[in-house]
CSV table of C-alpha atoms in Angstrom, one decimal:
chain,number,residue,atom,x,y,z
A,21,MET,CA,-20.2,-14.2,-9.7
A,22,LYS,CA,-20.1,-10.4,-10.0
A,23,ALA,CA,-16.6,-9.3,-10.6
A,24,LEU,CA,-14.8,-5.5,-10.9
A,25,VAL,CA,-12.7,-6.5,-15.0
A,26,LYS,CA,-9.9,-4.7,-16.6
A,27,THR,CA,-11.1,-6.4,-20.4
A,28,GLY,CA,-8.2,-5.0,-22.6
A,29,LYS,CA,-5.3,-3.0,-22.7
A,30,GLY,CA,-5.4,0.8,-23.0
A,31,PRO,CA,-6.8,3.6,-20.9
A,32,GLY,CA,-10.5,2.3,-19.4
A,33,ASN,CA,-11.5,-0.8,-20.5
A,34,ILE,CA,-12.7,-1.9,-16.9
A,35,GLN,CA,-16.8,-3.0,-16.5
A,36,VAL,CA,-18.8,-5.2,-13.9
A,37,LYS,CA,-19.0,-8.6,-15.3
A,38,ASP,CA,-20.6,-12.0,-14.4
A,39,ILE,CA,-17.6,-13.9,-14.4
A,40,SER,CA,-17.7,-17.6,-13.0
A,41,GLN,CA,-16.4,-18.8,-9.7
A,42,PRO,CA,-13.2,-19.8,-9.3
A,43,SER,CA,-11.6,-23.2,-8.1
A,44,LEU,CA,-8.6,-24.2,-6.6
A,45,HIS,CA,-5.5,-23.3,-8.8
A,46,ASP,CA,-4.0,-26.4,-7.1
A,47,ASP,CA,-4.4,-29.4,-4.4
A,48,ASP,CA,-2.0,-26.5,-2.0
A,49,TRP,CA,-4.3,-23.8,-2.5
A,50,VAL,CA,-7.6,-22.2,-1.3
A,51,VAL,CA,-10.5,-20.4,-2.5
A,52,ILE,CA,-11.6,-17.1,-0.2
A,53,LYS,CA,-15.3,-15.6,-0.2
A,54,VAL,CA,-14.2,-11.7,-0.2
A,55,HIS,CA,-16.1,-9.7,2.7
A,56,CYS,CA,-13.7,-6.2,1.9
A,57,GLY,CA,-11.9,-5.6,-1.1
A,58,GLY,CA,-9.0,-2.0,-0.3
A,59,VAL,CA,-9.5,0.4,-3.4
A,60,CYS,CA,-5.0,1.2,-4.0
A,61,GLY,CA,-3.3,3.3,-6.3
A,62,THR,CA,-2.7,0.1,-8.8
A,63,ASP,CA,-5.9,-0.3,-9.6
A,64,ILE,CA,-6.4,3.3,-10.6
A,65,HIS,CA,-3.2,3.5,-12.4
A,66,ILE,CA,-4.3,-0.2,-13.9
A,67,TRP,CA,-7.5,2.0,-14.8
A,68,LYS,CA,-5.2,5.3,-16.5
A,69,ASP,CA,-3.4,1.7,-18.6
A,70,GLU,CA,0.4,3.5,-15.9
A,71,PHE,CA,1.1,0.7,-14.5
A,72,PRO,CA,1.6,-3.6,-16.2
A,73,TYR,CA,-1.4,-5.8,-16.2
A,74,TRP,CA,-2.0,-9.1,-18.3
A,75,PRO,CA,-6.1,-8.8,-19.1
A,76,PRO,CA,-8.8,-10.0,-18.7
A,77,VAL,CA,-7.8,-9.6,-14.9
A,78,THR,CA,-10.1,-8.9,-12.2
A,79,LEU,CA,-8.8,-6.0,-10.3
A,80,GLY,CA,-8.0,-6.2,-6.7
A,81,HIS,CA,-5.2,-7.0,-4.1
A,82,GLU,CA,-6.4,-5.5,-0.6
A,83,PHE,CA,-9.2,-7.7,1.2
A,84,SER,CA,-9.9,-10.0,3.9
A,85,GLY,CA,-12.3,-12.9,3.6
A,86,GLU,CA,-13.4,-16.2,4.9
A,87,VAL,CA,-11.9,-19.9,3.7
A,88,VAL,CA,-14.6,-22.1,2.1
A,89,GLU,CA,-12.8,-24.3,-0.1
A,90,VAL,CA,-9.4,-25.9,1.0
A,91,GLY,CA,-6.6,-27.8,-1.2
A,92,GLY,CA,-6.1,-32.3,-0.3
A,93,LYS,CA,-2.6,-30.4,1.1
A,94,VAL,CA,-3.3,-27.3,2.6
A,95,THR,CA,-2.7,-28.0,6.7
A,96,THR,CA,-2.4,-24.1,7.5
A,97,VAL,CA,-5.5,-22.8,6.9
A,98,ALA,CA,-9.0,-24.8,7.7
A,99,VAL,CA,-12.7,-23.5,5.9
A,100,GLY,CA,-13.9,-21.0,8.8
A,101,ASP,CA,-10.9,-19.2,9.0
A,102,ARG,CA,-11.0,-16.0,8.9
A,103,VAL,CA,-8.0,-14.0,6.0
A,104,VAL,CA,-5.8,-11.9,5.3
A,105,ALA,CA,-3.3,-12.9,2.5
A,106,GLU,CA,0.0,-11.7,1.1
A,107,PRO,CA,-0.3,-10.7,-2.8
A,108,HIS,CA,2.7,-12.4,-4.4
A,109,SER,CA,1.3,-15.9,-6.2
A,110,LEU,CA,2.9,-17.7,-8.1
A,111,ALA,CA,6.6,-16.7,-7.0
A,112,CYS,CA,8.2,-19.8,-7.3
A,113,GLY,CA,10.2,-20.9,-4.2
A,114,THR,CA,13.0,-21.9,-5.9
A,115,CYS,CA,15.5,-18.2,-6.8
A,116,TYR,CA,17.7,-16.9,-5.1
A,117,LEU,CA,15.1,-14.3,-4.2
A,118,CYS,CA,12.7,-16.7,-2.8
A,119,ARG,CA,15.4,-18.4,-0.9
A,120,GLN,CA,16.5,-15.2,0.9
A,121,GLY,CA,13.2,-14.8,2.3
A,122,HIS,CA,12.4,-12.2,-0.9
A,123,VAL,CA,9.2,-13.8,-2.4
A,124,GLN,CA,8.0,-10.0,-3.1
A,125,LEU,CA,11.0,-10.3,-5.8
A,126,CYS,CA,10.6,-12.7,-6.8
A,127,SER,CA,10.7,-13.0,-11.1
A,128,ASN,CA,7.8,-15.4,-11.7
A,129,LYS,CA,5.0,-13.5,-9.2
A,130,ARG,CA,2.0,-12.8,-10.2
A,131,SER,CA,-0.3,-10.3,-8.2
A,132,PRO,CA,-3.9,-10.7,-7.8
A,133,GLY,CA,-4.9,-7.9,-9.6
A,134,TRP,CA,-2.5,-7.5,-12.4
A,135,GLY,CA,-1.5,-10.7,-13.2
A,136,ILE,CA,-3.5,-12.7,-11.9
A,137,ASP,CA,-7.7,-12.7,-10.9
A,138,GLY,CA,-7.7,-10.4,-7.8
A,139,CYS,CA,-9.6,-10.0,-5.0
A,140,PHE,CA,-12.5,-7.4,-6.3
A,141,ALA,CA,-15.1,-10.5,-6.7
A,142,GLU,CA,-17.3,-12.3,-4.6
A,143,TYR,CA,-14.5,-15.2,-4.5
A,144,VAL,CA,-10.3,-14.7,-5.3
A,145,THR,CA,-7.6,-18.4,-5.2
A,146,LEU,CA,-4.4,-18.2,-3.7
A,147,PRO,CA,-1.9,-20.6,-2.8
A,148,ALA,CA,-2.2,-21.1,1.0
A,149,TRP,CA,1.5,-20.4,2.5
A,150,LEU,CA,0.4,-16.6,1.5
A,151,LEU,CA,-2.2,-16.6,4.1
A,152,HIS,CA,-2.3,-15.1,7.0
A,153,LYS,CA,-4.8,-15.8,9.5
A,154,ILE,CA,-6.9,-12.3,11.2
A,155,PRO,CA,-8.7,-12.4,15.3
A,156,ASP,CA,-12.3,-13.4,15.8
A,157,ASN,CA,-12.7,-9.5,17.2
A,158,LEU,CA,-10.8,-7.8,13.9
A,159,ALA,CA,-13.0,-6.3,12.0
A,160,TYR,CA,-13.2,-7.7,8.0
A,161,ASP,CA,-13.4,-4.3,7.3
A,162,VAL,CA,-9.9,-2.8,9.0
A,163,ALA,CA,-8.4,-6.4,8.6
A,164,ALA,CA,-8.6,-5.0,4.6
A,165,LEU,CA,-6.0,-2.4,5.9
A,166,ALA,CA,-3.5,-5.6,6.1
A,167,GLU,CA,-1.2,-5.3,2.9
A,168,PRO,CA,-1.1,-1.4,2.6
A,169,LEU,CA,-0.2,-1.3,6.2
A,170,ALA,CA,2.5,-4.2,5.5
A,171,ILE,CA,3.7,-2.8,3.1
A,172,VAL,CA,4.4,0.9,5.3
A,173,ILE,CA,5.8,-1.2,8.1
A,174,HIS,CA,8.5,-3.0,5.5
A,175,HIS,CA,9.3,0.3,4.6
A,176,VAL,CA,9.7,2.4,6.4
A,177,ALA,CA,10.3,0.6,10.5
A,178,GLU,CA,12.1,-2.4,9.1
A,179,ARG,CA,13.7,-0.7,5.7
A,180,GLY,CA,14.0,3.0,7.4
A,181,SER,CA,15.1,2.6,10.6
A,182,ILE,CA,14.3,5.0,12.9
A,183,ASN,CA,15.3,6.2,16.2
A,184,CYS,CA,13.8,8.0,19.0
A,185,GLN,CA,13.0,11.4,18.5
A,186,ASP,CA,13.8,10.9,14.7
A,187,THR,CA,13.1,13.5,13.2
A,188,VAL,CA,10.9,12.1,10.3
A,189,VAL,CA,9.3,14.1,7.0
A,190,VAL,CA,6.1,12.2,4.6
A,191,THR,CA,6.1,13.6,1.5
A,192,GLY,CA,2.5,12.4,0.0
A,193,THR,CA,-0.8,12.0,2.0
A,194,GLY,CA,-2.8,8.8,-0.2
A,195,ILE,CA,-2.7,5.8,2.4
A,196,MET,CA,0.5,5.1,2.1
A,197,GLY,CA,1.8,8.2,3.7
A,198,LEU,CA,-1.1,8.4,6.6
A,199,LEU,CA,0.0,4.8,7.4
A,200,SER,CA,3.7,5.7,7.2
A,201,VAL,CA,3.2,8.9,10.0
A,202,PHE,CA,1.1,6.3,12.3
A,203,VAL,CA,4.2,3.7,11.5
A,204,ALA,CA,6.5,6.7,12.0
A,205,GLN,CA,4.8,8.0,15.9
A,206,VAL,CA,4.4,4.1,16.8
A,207,MET,CA,8.7,3.7,16.5
A,208,GLY,CA,8.4,6.3,19.0
A,209,ALA,CA,9.8,9.2,16.1
A,210,GLY,CA,9.6,12.7,17.1
A,211,GLU,CA,7.9,15.6,14.8
A,212,ILE,CA,7.1,13.9,12.0
A,213,LEU,CA,5.9,16.7,9.3
A,214,ILE,CA,3.1,15.1,6.2
A,215,THR,CA,3.2,17.5,2.6
A,216,GLY,CA,0.6,17.5,0.4
A,217,LEU,CA,-1.9,20.1,-1.9
A,218,SER,CA,-4.7,22.2,-1.2
A,219,LYS,CA,-7.8,19.6,-1.5
A,220,SER,CA,-5.6,17.9,0.7
A,221,GLN,CA,-6.1,19.9,3.7
A,222,LYS,CA,-10.2,18.9,4.0
A,223,TYR,CA,-9.2,15.4,5.2
A,224,ARG,CA,-6.4,13.9,4.4
A,225,PHE,CA,-3.9,16.7,6.5
A,226,PRO,CA,-7.0,16.2,9.7
A,227,ALA,CA,-6.6,12.2,9.3
A,228,ALA,CA,-2.2,12.8,9.1
A,229,THR,CA,-2.5,15.1,12.4
A,230,ALA,CA,-5.0,12.6,14.0
A,231,LEU,CA,-2.8,9.4,13.4
A,232,GLY,CA,0.5,11.9,14.8
A,233,ALA,CA,2.1,13.9,12.5
A,234,SER,CA,3.3,17.4,14.2
A,235,LYS,CA,2.6,19.5,11.2
A,236,ALA,CA,0.7,19.5,7.5
A,237,ILE,CA,2.8,21.2,5.2
A,238,ASN,CA,0.4,22.6,2.3
A,239,ILE,CA,3.1,22.6,-0.5
A,240,GLU,CA,1.3,25.2,-3.0
A,241,LYS,CA,1.4,27.6,0.0
A,242,GLU,CA,4.5,26.8,2.6
A,243,GLN,CA,8.0,26.3,1.8
A,244,LEU,CA,9.1,23.1,3.1
A,245,ILE,CA,12.7,23.5,3.1
A,246,PRO,CA,12.9,26.4,5.7
A,247,ILE,CA,10.4,24.5,8.0
A,248,VAL,CA,12.1,21.2,7.9
A,249,ASN,CA,15.9,23.9,8.4
A,250,GLU,CA,14.1,25.4,11.2
A,251,LEU,CA,12.7,22.6,13.2
A,252,THR,CA,16.2,21.2,12.4
A,253,HIS,CA,19.0,24.0,13.5
A,254,GLY,CA,19.5,23.2,9.9
A,255,ARG,CA,20.5,19.7,10.5
A,256,GLY,CA,18.0,18.3,8.0
A,257,ALA,CA,15.1,15.4,9.0
A,258,ASP,CA,16.7,11.8,9.9
A,259,LEU,CA,13.9,10.6,8.0
A,260,VAL,CA,11.8,10.8,4.4
A,261,VAL,CA,9.3,8.6,3.4
A,262,GLU,CA,8.5,9.0,0.4
A,263,THR,CA,5.0,8.5,-1.0
A,264,SER,CA,4.0,10.6,-3.6
A,265,GLY,CA,6.5,9.5,-6.8
A,266,ALA,CA,6.5,13.3,-7.9
A,267,GLU,CA,9.6,14.1,-9.1
A,268,SER,CA,9.8,17.6,-7.4
A,269,ALA,CA,8.8,15.7,-4.5
A,270,ILE,CA,11.9,13.0,-4.9
A,271,SER,CA,14.3,15.2,-5.4
A,272,GLN,CA,13.2,17.7,-2.6
A,273,ALA,CA,14.1,14.9,-0.3
A,274,ILE,CA,17.3,14.3,-1.3
A,275,GLU,CA,17.6,18.2,-0.2
A,276,ILE,CA,16.0,18.0,2.7
A,277,THR,CA,17.5,14.9,3.8
A,278,ARG,CA,20.4,15.4,7.0
A,279,LYS,CA,23.7,14.2,6.3
A,280,ARG,CA,23.9,10.3,6.2
A,281,GLY,CA,20.3,10.5,6.5
A,282,THR,CA,17.8,7.9,5.2
A,283,ILE,CA,15.4,8.6,2.2
A,284,THR,CA,12.3,5.6,2.0
A,285,GLY,CA,11.0,4.7,-1.3
A,286,ILE,CA,7.1,3.9,-1.2
A,287,GLY,CA,5.8,6.6,-4.1
A,288,LEU,CA,6.4,5.0,-8.1
A,289,THR,CA,6.8,7.7,-10.2
A,290,LYS,CA,4.9,7.6,-13.5
A,291,GLU,CA,7.4,8.4,-16.0
A,292,SER,CA,10.8,5.4,-16.2
A,293,ASN,CA,13.3,8.1,-16.0
A,294,ILE,CA,13.1,11.1,-13.7
A,295,SER,CA,15.4,13.9,-12.8
A,296,VAL,CA,17.4,13.3,-9.1
A,297,PRO,CA,20.2,15.9,-7.2
A,298,TRP,CA,22.2,13.0,-7.0
A,299,ASN,CA,25.5,14.8,-6.2
A,300,ARG,CA,23.9,15.7,-3.4
A,301,ALA,CA,23.0,13.0,-2.2
A,302,MET,CA,26.6,12.0,-3.6
A,303,HIS,CA,27.9,15.1,-0.6
A,304,LYS,CA,25.8,14.4,2.1
A,305,SER,CA,25.9,10.8,2.0
A,306,ILE,CA,22.2,9.7,2.0
A,307,GLU,CA,21.6,5.9,1.8
A,308,ILE,CA,18.4,5.4,-0.6
A,309,ARG,CA,16.9,3.1,0.1
A,310,PHE,CA,14.3,1.1,-3.3
A,311,ASN,CA,11.2,-1.3,-1.8
A,312,MET,CA,8.8,-2.9,-3.3
A,313,SER,CA,5.7,-4.4,-1.8
A,314,SER,CA,5.5,-6.4,1.9
A,315,SER,CA,7.5,-8.3,3.4
A,316,PHE,CA,6.4,-11.6,5.9
A,317,THR,CA,8.2,-9.8,8.5
A,318,GLY,CA,5.8,-7.1,7.8
A,319,TRP,CA,2.0,-9.0,7.8
A,320,GLU,CA,2.1,-10.2,11.7
A,321,SER,CA,3.2,-6.6,13.0
A,322,SER,CA,0.8,-5.3,10.9
A,323,ILE,CA,-2.2,-7.2,11.7
A,324,ASN,CA,-1.6,-6.6,15.8
A,325,LEU,CA,-1.5,-2.8,15.2
A,326,LEU,CA,-4.4,-2.5,13.3
A,327,ASN,CA,-6.3,-5.5,16.5
A,328,ARG,CA,-4.7,-2.6,18.9
A,329,TYR,CA,-5.3,0.6,17.2
A,330,SER,CA,-8.4,-0.7,15.8
A,331,ALA,CA,-10.7,2.7,16.1
A,332,LYS,CA,-8.3,4.9,15.2
A,333,LEU,CA,-6.8,3.4,12.1
A,334,GLY,CA,-10.3,2.2,11.2
A,335,LYS,CA,-11.6,6.5,10.8
A,336,LEU,CA,-9.2,6.1,7.3
A,337,ILE,CA,-11.9,4.0,6.0
A,338,THR,CA,-13.8,7.0,4.6
A,339,ARG,CA,-15.9,4.9,2.0
A,340,ARG,CA,-17.9,1.5,1.8
A,341,THR,CA,-20.1,0.8,-1.2
A,342,SER,CA,-20.2,-2.3,-4.2
A,343,ILE,CA,-18.4,-2.1,-7.3
A,344,GLU,CA,-20.8,-1.0,-9.2
A,345,ASP,CA,-19.7,2.7,-8.1
A,346,TRP,CA,-16.0,1.8,-9.1
A,347,GLU,CA,-15.5,4.4,-11.3
A,348,GLN,CA,-16.5,7.6,-8.8
A,349,VAL,CA,-14.2,5.8,-6.2
A,350,PHE,CA,-11.6,6.5,-8.3
A,351,VAL,CA,-12.2,9.4,-9.4
A,352,ASP,CA,-13.6,10.8,-5.6
A,353,LEU,CA,-9.5,9.4,-4.1
A,354,ILE,CA,-7.9,11.1,-7.2
A,355,ASP,CA,-9.9,14.2,-6.0
A,356,GLU,CA,-8.8,13.1,-2.8
A,357,LYS,CA,-12.2,13.3,-2.0
A,358,ASP,CA,-12.4,9.6,0.5
A,359,ILE,CA,-9.0,8.1,2.2
A,360,LYS,CA,-9.8,5.0,2.3
A,361,ALA,CA,-12.5,3.3,0.2
A,362,LEU,CA,-13.7,-0.3,0.7
A,363,PHE,CA,-15.4,-2.2,-2.0
A,364,VAL,CA,-18.2,-4.8,0.4
A,365,PHE,CA,-19.1,-8.2,-0.6
A,366,GLU,CA,-22.1,-9.9,1.4
């Protein structure tokens, strides 16, 4: 079968290759025919050698598909079921974090796309307990948004603690930023601001407005702090959702958050260490909540929202193509010429 493979360490080293179709890893695993695989920023970071991975490995962890083979101990899904999957393969199930329900933080976890072979291929194999069935009327392409939306639900709704009519600022206009606007709006936020760059104006700012943003701010042309102060009468934002991973945005998040407000982090920084105004955060008694990946509870909410708002969220998918076009897709996402790109396998 055809697969998009990171063949070795270092920048680049990605090829479309013919590899063997995966077999069941164990008797509680399944094999899934991939229909759609979503391109994530993590895939691009692996391309640039900016994220951990174990090559050779097939890329991709956001997908929708159909179960085609089940192990002998599988009882929760059957051949023919339409599914999406949590990317927490090889979580041990017995460590302190797993027993608390935080399998996404298990040290043994090896997610598809970097730790084990992922979904940018015709077939993928995963543990059955990670699967979630999707409704028959939910299209495969929209269902492929389930993983990023589940992450945002965990970070924004579960960890961000939005109250009715809160002022929310989202920094960054990637898919996580746009979905954060949507979740904040669904949760009842009042004013929702999103920040981006000049290149965000053509596609991503209009998308943010359509999803509920009150104002999109080009930080290359406008000063964010005075805008937030004027909007909140000097108090500051109740919640800042940091999705960009930019050092300047993280530092500014502390400045624009109100006293006893909350910052919830989604974006990973390019550098391992960055400078932040720690004392300023202390003096304002800000809650800074760090997050990683998705929770179990976010997935059913994600699927339900995708089913209910399928037409609206489906507009975020701006390219559907094959894995042969991977390099152009990656470049265009970096340049913000696309919002969400899917690799389609038929």
